[in-house]
Every structure is written in C-alpha cells, then in structure tokens.
Amino acid sequence: MCYTIPALVEDVNKGIATISYFGERKQAFCEFVHLNPGDYVYAQGGYVVEKILPAQAQKTLKAWKDVFFELRKIDAVSAALDSSDVSSDRLLQKILERARNGITLSKEEALYILGLKDEHNQLLVRRTANYLRQQYHNNSCCVHGILEISNICARNCAYCGISSSSCVKRYRMSCDEIIAAAGEAINKFGFKSLVLQSGEECGYSIDELANIVASLKNKFPVLIFISFGEIGVKGLRQMYDAGSRGLLLRFETSNPVLYEKLHPGCKLNFRLDHLKAAYEMGYLIVTGGLIGLLGASNEDLVNDIILTSSLHAEMFSFGPFLPHPDTLLANFPAPSERDVLGVLSLARLMCAEKAKILITTAYETLSSSARENGLMSGGNSIMVNVTPLKYRSLYNIYPHRAHENQTVAQQVRQALSMLKSFGRGPTDLGS
Ligand code: SAM
C-alpha cells in the first residue's frame, strides 16, 4: 500500500483508468484526479492517488526498470516448486494439486490441512502457498503505514490492553500532530496510503474524525483507510464522503458464541453488518480474525477464512492472540508460530487469487522470523508503524510490540532491505 512505481495512463473511461506498469495493464478508479491518456500517476489499492510530472515519472521508471524485472526473477526462482515438493500423504498431495489448479478447497480439505502434524507436510503446504502467491500476485508486496491516533476506547474486549477497563495512560493525538505525522510519512518516506487507527469512541466525534480525514485528503496525495471500530453506517458514509476509501475492521472470530464471550454486550452480526455496508459503499475491506483465541477450534479458523473471503476482503488480516497481563486472558498462551503460519498459508490456498495477506505486527511480536516466514508462506503485505514514538508504547494492545521503539526511518530501511533480499518489490500495483 505505501510504495509504488509510476504508471502510464493508457485510457480513461467512466471514472476508471487503464494504467500500465512496464506494459502490464491494471485498472484504477480516478475519481480523485482528472486524467488524460499519456499522463503518469501513482495508484494504490486500485485508486489513482496522484498525477505526476512525466519527467519525474520517467526518471523513476528508468531507475526502477532493471531492478523491477531482476526482483521478479529472484522471486519466481525462489517460489518455484521442484521434485522434492511432494508428500507420501496421498490425500495431501491431491489437495495441494487441486489448490495449484485453482480449484476451491472444501471445508473438509481445509480442516485436513490445518490438522497436519508432520513437519515436512506443513512445510510443503507453506511452499505451495508461496508458489500460489507468486503465480497470482507476482512479487508485489504492499508496505502500508499505520498511524495510531488515539488509544481511548469505549469497548471492553477481553484480550485487549487498551480496552475501557485497562489502566493504561490514555492519549489522543491533536489534529496538528496527526497532520504532521501523516505528512512526514507521505512526504518524507513516500507512503501513498495510510491506515488511521484508534480505539472506539476515541475521544474525537465522528464529525471531528471526518474533518481530520478531509484535511489529510486535501493536503496529501494518499489513500486513507480508517480503523476506528464500529462507527455506524452513517459514520461510514461520512468518512467516505470525507475521502477515506478503505476500512480495517476485523471481525475477530466467526464464532458468534465466542464473539459474545470476548466482547461483552456486543454482537458479531452487528460488526458484520458494518463490513457489508462498507463494502456496498465502495470501501476496500481489510478484515480477518485472531488466531489462537481461547475456545476457538480449527473449524472456527476455517470459517474465519471463508468469512473473510465472503466479505470481499482485499486484504486478509490474521494475527495471533497475544496475552496482555492486565486482561482477563492474561494467563492463556499465545499460539505457536507454526499455528500462525498454518492459517496464513491455508488462507492463501483457499483464496489464492483474491487477497493480499498481511504479516501482522502481532505475529512479528511472536517471532523474530515472522516477516521472513510469513512472506514465504503466502503473505504479501507488511506494516510500518508511523505513530510518533512518544505515543507508540501507549498503544499497548499487547506487550512488547514489534518495532515499538524503532523510528519510521529504521523500519522503512529494514522493510525495504528485507523485501529486496527476497526479490519482493515494495509495490502495490493493484489487481
Ligand atoms: N477500534 C478498532 C477496531 O475495533 O477494530 C481498532 C483498534 S483494535 C485495538 C485493533 C486490533 O487489535 C483488533 O482488531 C484486535 O484484533 C487487535 N488486538 C487487540 N488486543 C490484542 C491482543 N491481545 N493480541 C492480538 N491482537 C490484539
């Protein structure tokens, strides 16, 4: 989501531009920018966010051209399957073959995959997920920025360290601080898309939040995702009219009984209605669930993946539950890294073509090799936290969050060098 390379506009028709990246054609909405064929643009998540001067675009493209194809080659080689990628488990072999041939896996097949215990077979599933990721999405990896504007929250989620019952010191960034932090992320570090996140009823009214979104949209060429919780259909409409085009809202678990246990006074259906309304309004949807929640079965996890897909998610966001010492779930264990990788790779197998799959910060907190392993198991999206350091540790949803003390510059440097070493381009070319 954040970085991208310039695209050439080939055609504009009824608000949709056909744009090309070194000859590869994509479609993008151009409601924010007036365009003509021959223009150069930056696009994100299927939206043109900025028109750029031809000389500037051509200079960037010249610098990128060889690198672009070289990275693709490295990725294609490392994602290819070879003769050792077989299993003596004939059912698994058959399931993986079906996934490779683009056949939708049944729930029983998905459960079989999640139940695998043998290490070689688990690795084979992950390698197949990586193969499918490369086949359908090539080497693009979006790197999106997240700005946590407030940790004030009215909800009392049983696992969350910033829930209303937590004693964490509360903060709410001022409008000027939000604009300054977003401006730095966009102008200095090149982010083209940002997620604004907060707790629910975060200390700003919906009108104030909409004004913040509108100011950012007026000042910067950026695609804005909101993640303010359940703001109601009217709130969603207001944010859309203010210029946001993406919604990050996890349903957390598809099991309604478990959902109600973990979210006192709340209903899963209400949350799902938000996601459905947002999709109907035209929002790009980022959603998913927690992995390893107390009481969730493998069947629940498979249902989570199916639900995410049925909600038309353009990005799957699945991360591990991590125990926070000040919550009711303090003494329950986090899932293992293998459990997380099992879900990420199964999501890729079940929805190969559709989705970007995020390597979440929670997963990076669980394992220092999360990015590497997640990217090699079907993942193709990562996050950079652009919240000012003075607030970062207060957004304490679970302890010792990955990148908690790193500057944006350090995170960007680290992310780009890792992606390069894997042959991944920090580019969102859309679909
Ligand atoms: N208010 C917004 C909402 O309701 O989606 C966004 C804020 S909420 C804190 C962001 C995400 O943090 C949630 O979707 C939840 O999955 C995750 N989260 C909270 N506590 C967590 C924990 N202990 N372990 C892992 N993830 C957690």
Tab-separated table of C-alpha atoms and ligand atoms in Angstrom:
chain	number	residue	atom	x	y	z
A	1	MET	CA	0.000	0.000	0.000
A	2	CYS	CA	2.675	2.515	0.634
A	3	TYR	CA	5.228	2.404	-2.117
A	4	THR	CA	4.503	2.116	-5.757
A	5	ILE	CA	6.059	2.924	-9.091
A	6	PRO	CA	4.648	5.371	-11.632
A	7	ALA	CA	2.114	4.006	-14.102
A	8	LEU	CA	1.292	5.301	-17.567
A	9	VAL	CA	-2.363	6.140	-18.234
A	10	GLU	CA	-3.456	4.405	-21.428
A	11	ASP	CA	-7.165	5.103	-21.337
A	12	VAL	CA	-9.810	6.771	-19.181
A	13	ASN	CA	-13.416	5.654	-19.323
A	14	LYS	CA	-16.266	6.477	-16.918
A	15	GLY	CA	-14.000	7.237	-13.981
A	16	ILE	CA	-11.782	4.190	-14.483
A	17	ALA	CA	-8.275	4.499	-15.863
A	18	THR	CA	-6.391	1.733	-17.626
A	19	ILE	CA	-2.835	2.166	-16.430
A	20	SER	CA	0.287	0.207	-17.264
A	21	TYR	CA	3.448	-0.720	-15.413
A	22	PHE	CA	6.144	-1.624	-17.933
A	23	GLY	CA	3.353	-2.861	-20.217
A	24	GLU	CA	1.391	-4.740	-17.524
A	25	ARG	CA	-2.150	-3.349	-17.538
A	26	LYS	CA	-4.287	-2.661	-14.460
A	27	GLN	CA	-7.474	-0.733	-13.809
A	28	ALA	CA	-7.779	2.035	-11.245
A	29	PHE	CA	-10.526	4.422	-10.156
A	30	CYS	CA	-9.592	8.013	-10.886
A	31	GLU	CA	-12.250	9.930	-9.015
A	32	PHE	CA	-9.680	11.998	-7.102
A	33	VAL	CA	-7.588	13.086	-10.087
A	34	HIS	CA	-8.506	14.388	-13.555
A	35	LEU	CA	-6.617	12.320	-16.108
A	36	ASN	CA	-5.888	12.013	-19.811
A	37	PRO	CA	-4.132	9.239	-21.730
A	38	GLY	CA	-0.376	9.795	-21.604
A	39	ASP	CA	-0.416	11.076	-18.013
A	40	TYR	CA	1.710	9.389	-15.366
A	41	VAL	CA	0.240	8.518	-11.985
A	42	TYR	CA	0.757	6.775	-8.688
A	43	ALA	CA	-2.023	4.318	-7.834
A	44	GLN	CA	-2.796	2.405	-4.644
A	45	GLY	CA	-5.299	-0.329	-3.895
A	46	GLY	CA	-6.981	0.265	-7.256
A	47	TYR	CA	-7.208	4.076	-6.830
A	48	VAL	CA	-5.154	6.697	-8.605
A	49	VAL	CA	-3.851	8.893	-5.799
A	50	GLU	CA	-1.593	11.328	-7.624
A	51	LYS	CA	-0.732	12.624	-11.070
A	52	ILE	CA	2.985	13.206	-11.523
A	53	LEU	CA	5.112	15.121	-13.987
A	54	PRO	CA	6.226	12.971	-16.950
A	55	ALA	CA	9.901	13.870	-16.457
A	56	GLN	CA	9.776	12.806	-12.819
A	57	ALA	CA	7.929	9.565	-13.708
A	58	GLN	CA	10.337	8.671	-16.494
A	59	LYS	CA	13.347	9.259	-14.243
A	60	THR	CA	11.881	6.965	-11.563
A	61	LEU	CA	10.893	4.324	-14.097
A	62	LYS	CA	14.385	4.367	-15.633
A	63	ALA	CA	15.901	3.774	-12.201
A	64	TRP	CA	13.376	1.019	-11.473
A	65	LYS	CA	13.255	-0.846	-14.752
A	66	ASP	CA	16.130	-3.286	-14.353
A	67	VAL	CA	15.548	-3.691	-10.625
A	68	PHE	CA	11.851	-4.415	-11.217
A	69	PHE	CA	12.499	-7.344	-13.533
A	70	GLU	CA	15.513	-8.591	-11.559
A	71	LEU	CA	13.450	-8.758	-8.350
A	72	ARG	CA	10.685	-10.612	-10.169
A	73	LYS	CA	13.192	-13.165	-11.397
A	74	ILE	CA	14.618	-13.763	-7.914
A	75	ASP	CA	11.122	-14.234	-6.518
A	76	ALA	CA	9.973	-16.547	-9.324
A	77	VAL	CA	13.000	-18.780	-8.786
A	78	SER	CA	12.565	-18.981	-5.018
A	79	ALA	CA	8.808	-19.635	-5.278
A	80	ALA	CA	9.077	-22.410	-7.863
A	81	LEU	CA	8.220	-25.925	-6.713
A	82	ASP	CA	10.547	-28.783	-7.572
A	83	SER	CA	10.662	-32.565	-7.459
A	84	SER	CA	11.283	-32.594	-3.704
A	85	ASP	CA	7.988	-30.798	-3.116
A	86	VAL	CA	5.944	-33.967	-2.796
A	87	SER	CA	4.411	-35.847	0.072
A	88	SER	CA	3.818	-39.515	0.734
A	89	ASP	CA	0.456	-38.429	2.137
A	90	ARG	CA	-1.701	-39.049	-0.921
A	91	LEU	CA	-4.682	-37.067	0.287
A	92	LEU	CA	-2.488	-34.031	0.967
A	93	GLN	CA	-0.873	-34.414	-2.465
A	94	LYS	CA	-4.320	-34.390	-4.053
A	95	ILE	CA	-5.500	-31.362	-2.077
A	96	LEU	CA	-2.387	-29.359	-2.953
A	97	GLU	CA	-2.722	-30.303	-6.590
A	98	ARG	CA	-6.316	-29.044	-6.574
A	99	ALA	CA	-5.206	-25.771	-4.986
A	100	ARG	CA	-2.445	-25.378	-7.585
A	101	ASN	CA	-5.043	-25.921	-10.309
A	102	GLY	CA	-7.208	-23.120	-8.977
A	103	ILE	CA	-9.903	-25.389	-7.531
A	104	THR	CA	-11.595	-24.066	-4.404
A	105	LEU	CA	-10.833	-26.293	-1.429
A	106	SER	CA	-13.714	-27.771	0.542
A	107	LYS	CA	-14.044	-27.178	4.266
A	108	GLU	CA	-13.024	-30.804	4.915
A	109	GLU	CA	-9.864	-30.340	2.842
A	110	ALA	CA	-9.068	-27.116	4.682
A	111	LEU	CA	-9.509	-28.866	8.025
A	112	TYR	CA	-7.245	-31.667	6.891
A	113	ILE	CA	-4.525	-29.108	6.113
A	114	LEU	CA	-4.892	-27.338	9.466
A	115	GLY	CA	-4.684	-30.689	11.253
A	116	LEU	CA	-1.332	-31.702	9.694
A	117	LYS	CA	1.315	-32.557	12.281
A	118	ASP	CA	4.196	-33.728	10.138
A	119	GLU	CA	6.845	-31.004	9.641
A	120	HIS	CA	7.642	-31.877	6.046
A	121	ASN	CA	3.957	-31.759	5.135
A	122	GLN	CA	3.482	-28.431	6.898
A	123	LEU	CA	6.454	-27.025	5.003
A	124	LEU	CA	5.037	-28.345	1.745
A	125	VAL	CA	1.772	-26.504	2.425
A	126	ARG	CA	3.688	-23.285	3.066
A	127	ARG	CA	5.784	-23.704	-0.075
A	128	THR	CA	2.630	-24.306	-2.126
A	129	ALA	CA	1.100	-21.162	-0.625
A	130	ASN	CA	4.197	-19.206	-1.628
A	131	TYR	CA	4.027	-20.679	-5.124
A	132	LEU	CA	0.381	-19.612	-5.458
A	133	ARG	CA	1.143	-16.149	-4.116
A	134	GLN	CA	3.776	-15.728	-6.824
A	135	GLN	CA	1.540	-17.155	-9.558
A	136	TYR	CA	-1.372	-14.820	-8.836
A	137	HIS	CA	0.243	-11.732	-7.342
A	138	ASN	CA	3.771	-11.836	-8.639
A	139	ASN	CA	6.382	-10.219	-6.379
A	140	SER	CA	4.326	-7.204	-5.231
A	141	CYS	CA	4.307	-6.645	-1.526
A	142	CYS	CA	2.436	-3.731	-0.096
A	143	VAL	CA	4.014	-1.895	2.776
A	144	HIS	CA	1.416	0.175	4.479
A	145	GLY	CA	1.750	2.813	7.139
A	146	ILE	CA	-0.377	2.769	10.268
A	147	LEU	CA	-0.905	5.833	12.438
A	148	GLU	CA	-2.462	5.144	15.852
A	149	ILE	CA	-4.183	8.438	16.567
A	150	SER	CA	-5.737	7.575	19.963
A	151	ASN	CA	-5.751	4.732	22.478
A	152	ILE	CA	-9.024	5.825	24.077
A	153	CYS	CA	-11.603	3.047	23.757
A	154	ALA	CA	-15.170	2.502	24.923
A	155	ARG	CA	-15.147	-1.262	24.354
A	156	ASN	CA	-14.132	-3.922	26.767
A	157	CYS	CA	-12.652	-6.697	24.611
A	158	ALA	CA	-11.398	-9.457	26.912
A	159	TYR	CA	-7.967	-9.710	25.285
A	160	CYS	CA	-7.126	-6.079	24.587
A	161	GLY	CA	-4.681	-3.996	26.633
A	162	ILE	CA	-6.351	-0.684	25.698
A	163	SER	CA	-9.900	-1.809	26.488
A	164	SER	CA	-12.050	0.531	28.580
A	165	SER	CA	-11.193	-1.373	31.779
A	166	SER	CA	-7.427	-1.052	31.320
A	167	CYS	CA	-5.454	1.465	33.408
A	168	VAL	CA	-3.151	2.398	30.516
A	169	LYS	CA	-2.358	6.121	30.266
A	170	ARG	CA	-4.646	7.490	27.554
A	171	TYR	CA	-3.633	9.731	24.658
A	172	ARG	CA	-5.313	11.391	21.743
A	173	MET	CA	-3.109	12.993	19.121
A	174	SER	CA	-4.117	16.571	18.263
A	175	CYS	CA	-5.207	17.332	14.689
A	176	ASP	CA	-1.917	19.144	14.096
A	177	GLU	CA	0.060	16.138	15.370
A	178	ILE	CA	-1.912	13.810	13.092
A	179	ILE	CA	-1.302	16.021	10.076
A	180	ALA	CA	2.394	16.355	10.934
A	181	ALA	CA	2.896	12.593	11.401
A	182	ALA	CA	0.936	11.741	8.251
A	183	GLY	CA	2.766	14.472	6.319
A	184	GLU	CA	6.134	13.074	7.364
A	185	ALA	CA	5.101	9.527	6.373
A	186	ILE	CA	3.825	10.701	2.994
A	187	ASN	CA	6.296	13.429	2.045
A	188	LYS	CA	9.491	12.161	3.651
A	189	PHE	CA	9.063	8.380	3.427
A	190	GLY	CA	6.904	8.087	0.321
A	191	PHE	CA	3.821	6.375	1.772
A	192	LYS	CA	0.922	6.548	-0.632
A	193	SER	CA	-1.587	5.004	1.700
A	194	LEU	CA	-2.179	5.197	5.424
A	195	VAL	CA	-4.350	3.433	7.976
A	196	LEU	CA	-5.657	5.743	10.719
A	197	GLN	CA	-6.408	3.612	13.767
A	198	SER	CA	-7.827	4.207	17.232
A	199	GLY	CA	-9.966	2.618	19.900
A	200	GLU	CA	-13.712	3.004	19.596
A	201	GLU	CA	-15.221	6.364	20.595
A	202	CYS	CA	-11.639	7.507	20.666
A	203	GLY	CA	-12.068	10.997	22.084
A	204	TYR	CA	-12.986	12.528	18.730
A	205	SER	CA	-16.568	12.769	17.489
A	206	ILE	CA	-17.416	11.314	14.079
A	207	ASP	CA	-17.626	14.882	12.716
A	208	GLU	CA	-14.134	15.625	14.020
A	209	LEU	CA	-12.733	12.384	12.596
A	210	ALA	CA	-14.313	13.169	9.230
A	211	ASN	CA	-12.699	16.621	9.319
A	212	ILE	CA	-9.319	15.018	10.012
A	213	VAL	CA	-9.763	12.631	7.065
A	214	ALA	CA	-10.853	15.509	4.810
A	215	SER	CA	-7.862	17.659	5.846
A	216	LEU	CA	-5.441	14.833	5.143
A	217	LYS	CA	-7.085	14.127	1.815
A	218	ASN	CA	-6.942	17.825	0.847
A	219	LYS	CA	-3.315	18.205	1.858
A	220	PHE	CA	-1.765	14.950	0.651
A	221	PRO	CA	-1.987	12.510	-2.266
A	222	VAL	CA	-2.830	9.471	-0.181
A	223	LEU	CA	-5.320	6.623	0.044
A	224	ILE	CA	-6.836	6.618	3.526
A	225	PHE	CA	-8.011	3.540	5.412
A	226	ILE	CA	-9.978	4.114	8.601
A	227	SER	CA	-9.917	1.790	11.597
A	228	PHE	CA	-11.993	3.490	14.270
A	229	GLY	CA	-14.181	0.479	15.157
A	230	GLU	CA	-17.936	0.378	14.689
A	231	ILE	CA	-18.813	3.924	13.727
A	232	GLY	CA	-22.245	3.095	12.270
A	233	VAL	CA	-23.433	3.190	8.698
A	234	LYS	CA	-23.913	6.963	8.901
A	235	GLY	CA	-20.365	7.332	10.213
A	236	LEU	CA	-19.009	5.151	7.425
A	237	ARG	CA	-20.811	7.297	4.863
A	238	GLN	CA	-19.451	10.475	6.436
A	239	MET	CA	-15.886	9.118	6.354
A	240	TYR	CA	-16.343	8.011	2.746
A	241	ASP	CA	-17.599	11.457	1.767
A	242	ALA	CA	-14.597	12.951	3.599
A	243	GLY	CA	-12.325	10.900	1.326
A	244	SER	CA	-11.465	7.608	3.025
A	245	ARG	CA	-11.697	4.572	0.759
A	246	GLY	CA	-10.573	1.669	2.936
A	247	LEU	CA	-11.829	0.110	6.150
A	248	LEU	CA	-9.747	-2.049	8.501
A	249	LEU	CA	-12.130	-3.812	10.843
A	250	ARG	CA	-11.510	-7.360	11.989
A	251	PHE	CA	-14.495	-9.486	12.922
A	252	GLU	CA	-12.044	-11.225	15.348
A	253	THR	CA	-13.848	-14.602	15.262
A	254	SER	CA	-16.618	-16.004	13.087
A	255	ASN	CA	-17.959	-17.984	16.050
A	256	PRO	CA	-20.853	-15.858	17.390
A	257	VAL	CA	-20.884	-17.502	20.846
A	258	LEU	CA	-17.163	-16.963	21.333
A	259	TYR	CA	-17.504	-13.430	19.949
A	260	GLU	CA	-20.079	-12.520	22.578
A	261	LYS	CA	-17.979	-14.036	25.364
A	262	LEU	CA	-14.944	-11.984	24.386
A	263	HIS	CA	-16.813	-8.769	23.578
A	264	PRO	CA	-19.292	-8.137	26.374
A	265	GLY	CA	-22.511	-6.526	25.189
A	266	CYS	CA	-21.548	-6.794	21.509
A	267	LYS	CA	-22.878	-8.909	18.652
A	268	LEU	CA	-20.935	-10.423	15.780
A	269	ASN	CA	-23.765	-9.689	13.357
A	270	PHE	CA	-23.590	-6.011	14.115
A	271	ARG	CA	-19.889	-5.959	13.220
A	272	LEU	CA	-20.501	-7.968	10.066
A	273	ASP	CA	-23.263	-5.556	9.048
A	274	HIS	CA	-20.686	-2.770	9.223
A	275	LEU	CA	-18.323	-4.651	6.986
A	276	LYS	CA	-21.070	-5.435	4.496
A	277	ALA	CA	-22.353	-1.846	4.465
A	278	ALA	CA	-18.813	-0.548	3.966
A	279	TYR	CA	-18.253	-2.867	1.011
A	280	GLU	CA	-21.551	-1.777	-0.551
A	281	MET	CA	-20.474	1.861	-0.155
A	282	GLY	CA	-17.299	1.157	-2.090
A	283	TYR	CA	-14.736	0.735	0.700
A	284	LEU	CA	-11.773	-1.589	0.236
A	285	ILE	CA	-12.125	-4.107	3.030
A	286	VAL	CA	-9.347	-5.334	5.306
A	287	THR	CA	-10.590	-7.877	7.803
A	288	GLY	CA	-9.865	-11.181	9.491
A	289	GLY	CA	-9.587	-12.742	12.894
A	290	LEU	CA	-7.398	-13.605	15.824
A	291	ILE	CA	-5.516	-16.904	15.759
A	292	GLY	CA	-5.277	-18.949	18.955
A	293	LEU	CA	-8.194	-17.469	20.859
A	294	LEU	CA	-9.214	-19.475	23.855
A	295	GLY	CA	-12.060	-21.756	22.808
A	296	ALA	CA	-11.615	-21.391	19.044
A	297	SER	CA	-11.423	-24.663	17.116
A	298	ASN	CA	-9.768	-25.420	13.780
A	299	GLU	CA	-13.238	-25.376	12.296
A	300	ASP	CA	-13.694	-21.825	13.579
A	301	LEU	CA	-10.428	-20.841	11.898
A	302	VAL	CA	-11.515	-22.333	8.583
A	303	ASN	CA	-14.834	-20.491	8.942
A	304	ASP	CA	-12.850	-17.299	9.643
A	305	ILE	CA	-11.050	-17.655	6.319
A	306	ILE	CA	-14.293	-18.408	4.465
A	307	LEU	CA	-15.997	-15.432	6.117
A	308	THR	CA	-13.114	-13.099	5.255
A	309	SER	CA	-13.389	-14.119	1.642
A	310	SER	CA	-17.173	-13.743	1.589
A	311	LEU	CA	-16.785	-10.200	2.944
A	312	HIS	CA	-14.812	-9.384	-0.243
A	313	ALA	CA	-11.643	-8.605	1.712
A	314	GLU	CA	-8.972	-7.104	-0.458
A	315	MET	CA	-6.563	-7.820	2.359
A	316	PHE	CA	-6.691	-10.602	4.952
A	317	SER	CA	-5.560	-9.552	8.415
A	318	PHE	CA	-4.998	-12.600	10.634
A	319	GLY	CA	-2.706	-12.347	13.625
A	320	PRO	CA	-2.073	-14.295	16.819
A	321	PHE	CA	-3.788	-13.543	20.095
A	322	LEU	CA	-1.053	-12.367	22.478
A	323	PRO	CA	-1.820	-12.349	26.225
A	324	HIS	CA	-1.784	-8.967	27.918
A	325	PRO	CA	-1.039	-9.130	31.674
A	326	ASP	CA	-3.823	-6.675	32.596
A	327	THR	CA	-6.619	-8.563	30.856
A	328	LEU	CA	-8.860	-11.496	31.699
A	329	LEU	CA	-6.893	-13.648	29.252
A	330	ALA	CA	-3.531	-12.856	30.853
A	331	ASN	CA	-2.767	-16.474	31.649
A	332	PHE	CA	-3.706	-18.019	28.343
A	333	PRO	CA	-0.921	-18.887	25.937
A	334	ALA	CA	-0.299	-17.347	22.538
A	335	PRO	CA	-0.465	-19.781	19.632
A	336	SER	CA	2.777	-21.159	18.195
A	337	GLU	CA	4.408	-19.655	15.136
A	338	ARG	CA	3.516	-22.830	13.255
A	339	ASP	CA	-0.153	-22.345	14.058
A	340	VAL	CA	0.005	-18.832	12.642
A	341	LEU	CA	1.815	-19.948	9.504
A	342	GLY	CA	-0.713	-22.761	9.125
A	343	VAL	CA	-3.570	-20.233	8.969
A	344	LEU	CA	-1.751	-17.782	6.673
A	345	SER	CA	-0.788	-20.498	4.211
A	346	LEU	CA	-4.240	-22.068	4.304
A	347	ALA	CA	-5.768	-18.646	3.575
A	348	ARG	CA	-3.550	-18.411	0.502
A	349	LEU	CA	-4.501	-21.933	-0.594
A	350	MET	CA	-8.206	-21.212	-0.176
A	351	CYS	CA	-8.218	-17.719	-1.654
A	352	ALA	CA	-5.100	-17.731	-3.793
A	353	GLU	CA	-6.234	-15.320	-6.402
A	354	LYS	CA	-8.077	-12.826	-4.306
A	355	ALA	CA	-6.241	-11.482	-1.416
A	356	LYS	CA	-3.275	-9.681	-0.126
A	357	ILE	CA	-2.289	-11.412	3.083
A	358	LEU	CA	-0.846	-9.288	5.846
A	359	ILE	CA	2.062	-10.227	8.094
A	360	THR	CA	0.723	-8.573	11.225
A	361	THR	CA	2.689	-6.757	13.901
A	362	ALA	CA	1.303	-9.234	16.458
A	363	TYR	CA	2.858	-12.090	14.502
A	364	GLU	CA	6.121	-10.150	14.290
A	365	THR	CA	5.951	-9.765	18.069
A	366	LEU	CA	5.541	-13.519	18.466
A	367	SER	CA	8.528	-14.412	16.313
A	368	SER	CA	11.618	-12.578	15.116
A	369	SER	CA	11.477	-14.532	11.847
A	370	ALA	CA	7.807	-13.723	11.232
A	371	ARG	CA	8.311	-11.473	8.233
A	372	GLU	CA	10.609	-13.874	6.518
A	373	ASN	CA	8.486	-16.944	7.234
A	374	GLY	CA	5.180	-15.190	6.580
A	375	LEU	CA	6.358	-13.835	3.241
A	376	MET	CA	7.473	-17.341	2.272
A	377	SER	CA	4.098	-18.839	3.275
A	378	GLY	CA	1.688	-16.848	1.128
A	379	GLY	CA	1.972	-13.416	2.761
A	380	ASN	CA	2.417	-10.293	0.631
A	381	SER	CA	1.797	-7.299	2.821
A	382	ILE	CA	3.562	-5.746	5.800
A	383	MET	CA	3.072	-2.780	8.089
A	384	VAL	CA	5.203	0.122	9.172
A	385	ASN	CA	4.156	1.943	12.310
A	386	VAL	CA	4.287	5.710	11.729
A	387	THR	CA	2.866	6.691	15.127
A	388	PRO	CA	5.155	9.219	16.887
A	389	LEU	CA	7.497	7.397	19.299
A	390	LYS	CA	6.154	9.303	22.297
A	391	TYR	CA	2.762	7.610	21.816
A	392	ARG	CA	3.844	4.240	20.410
A	393	SER	CA	4.203	2.342	23.686
A	394	LEU	CA	0.843	3.671	24.942
A	395	TYR	CA	-0.967	1.839	22.146
A	396	ASN	CA	-0.364	-1.165	24.316
A	397	ILE	CA	-2.832	-3.744	22.954
A	398	TYR	CA	-0.333	-6.468	23.913
A	399	PRO	CA	3.126	-6.161	25.484
A	400	HIS	CA	6.462	-5.605	23.721
A	401	ARG	CA	5.011	-4.880	20.311
A	402	ALA	CA	7.452	-5.391	17.456
A	403	HIS	CA	9.019	-2.122	16.229
A	404	GLU	CA	7.766	-0.317	19.343
A	405	ASN	CA	10.976	1.676	19.716
A	406	GLN	CA	12.049	1.968	16.109
A	407	THR	CA	11.863	5.217	14.181
A	408	VAL	CA	9.943	5.251	10.915
A	409	ALA	CA	13.255	5.609	9.071
A	410	GLN	CA	14.648	2.465	10.731
A	411	GLN	CA	11.511	0.472	9.976
A	412	VAL	CA	11.392	1.578	6.352
A	413	ARG	CA	15.084	0.782	5.852
A	414	GLN	CA	14.671	-2.638	7.415
A	415	ALA	CA	11.498	-3.459	5.479
A	416	LEU	CA	12.921	-2.424	2.120
A	417	SER	CA	16.170	-4.296	2.557
A	418	MET	CA	14.366	-7.473	3.615
A	419	LEU	CA	11.958	-7.278	0.682
A	420	LYS	CA	14.822	-6.708	-1.722
A	421	SER	CA	16.686	-9.734	-0.408
A	422	PHE	CA	13.588	-11.843	-1.121
A	423	GLY	CA	13.004	-10.471	-4.592
A	424	ARG	CA	9.877	-8.680	-3.496
A	425	GLY	CA	9.024	-5.227	-4.801
A	426	PRO	CA	7.605	-2.790	-2.254
A	427	THR	CA	4.925	-2.008	-4.765
A	428	ASP	CA	1.180	-2.158	-4.838
A	429	LEU	CA	0.228	-2.454	-8.468
A	430	GLY	CA	-3.431	-3.185	-7.758
A	431	SER	CA	-5.291	-6.078	-9.303
B	1	SAM	N1	-11.121	0.056	17.264
B	1	SAM	C1	-10.681	-0.635	16.115
B	1	SAM	C2	-11.425	-1.954	15.983
B	1	SAM	O1	-12.315	-2.214	16.728
B	1	SAM	O2	-11.122	-2.680	15.041
B	1	SAM	C3	-9.196	-0.822	16.010
B	1	SAM	C4	-8.409	-0.919	17.275
B	1	SAM	S1	-8.212	-2.565	17.861
B	1	SAM	C5	-7.209	-2.280	19.262
B	1	SAM	C6	-7.112	-3.251	16.660
B	1	SAM	C7	-6.921	-4.743	16.721
B	1	SAM	O3	-6.064	-5.069	17.780
B	1	SAM	C8	-8.133	-5.601	16.934
B	1	SAM	O4	-8.765	-5.905	15.726
B	1	SAM	C9	-7.590	-6.845	17.638
B	1	SAM	O5	-7.646	-7.984	16.821
B	1	SAM	C10	-6.134	-6.468	17.937
B	1	SAM	N2	-5.772	-6.835	19.316
B	1	SAM	C11	-6.214	-6.291	20.462
B	1	SAM	N3	-5.705	-6.946	21.523
B	1	SAM	C12	-4.915	-7.927	21.047
B	1	SAM	C13	-4.129	-8.960	21.654
B	1	SAM	N4	-4.057	-9.095	22.970
B	1	SAM	N5	-3.456	-9.800	20.833
B	1	SAM	C14	-3.507	-9.644	19.495
B	1	SAM	N6	-4.237	-8.703	18.872
B	1	SAM	C15	-4.944	-7.850	19.629
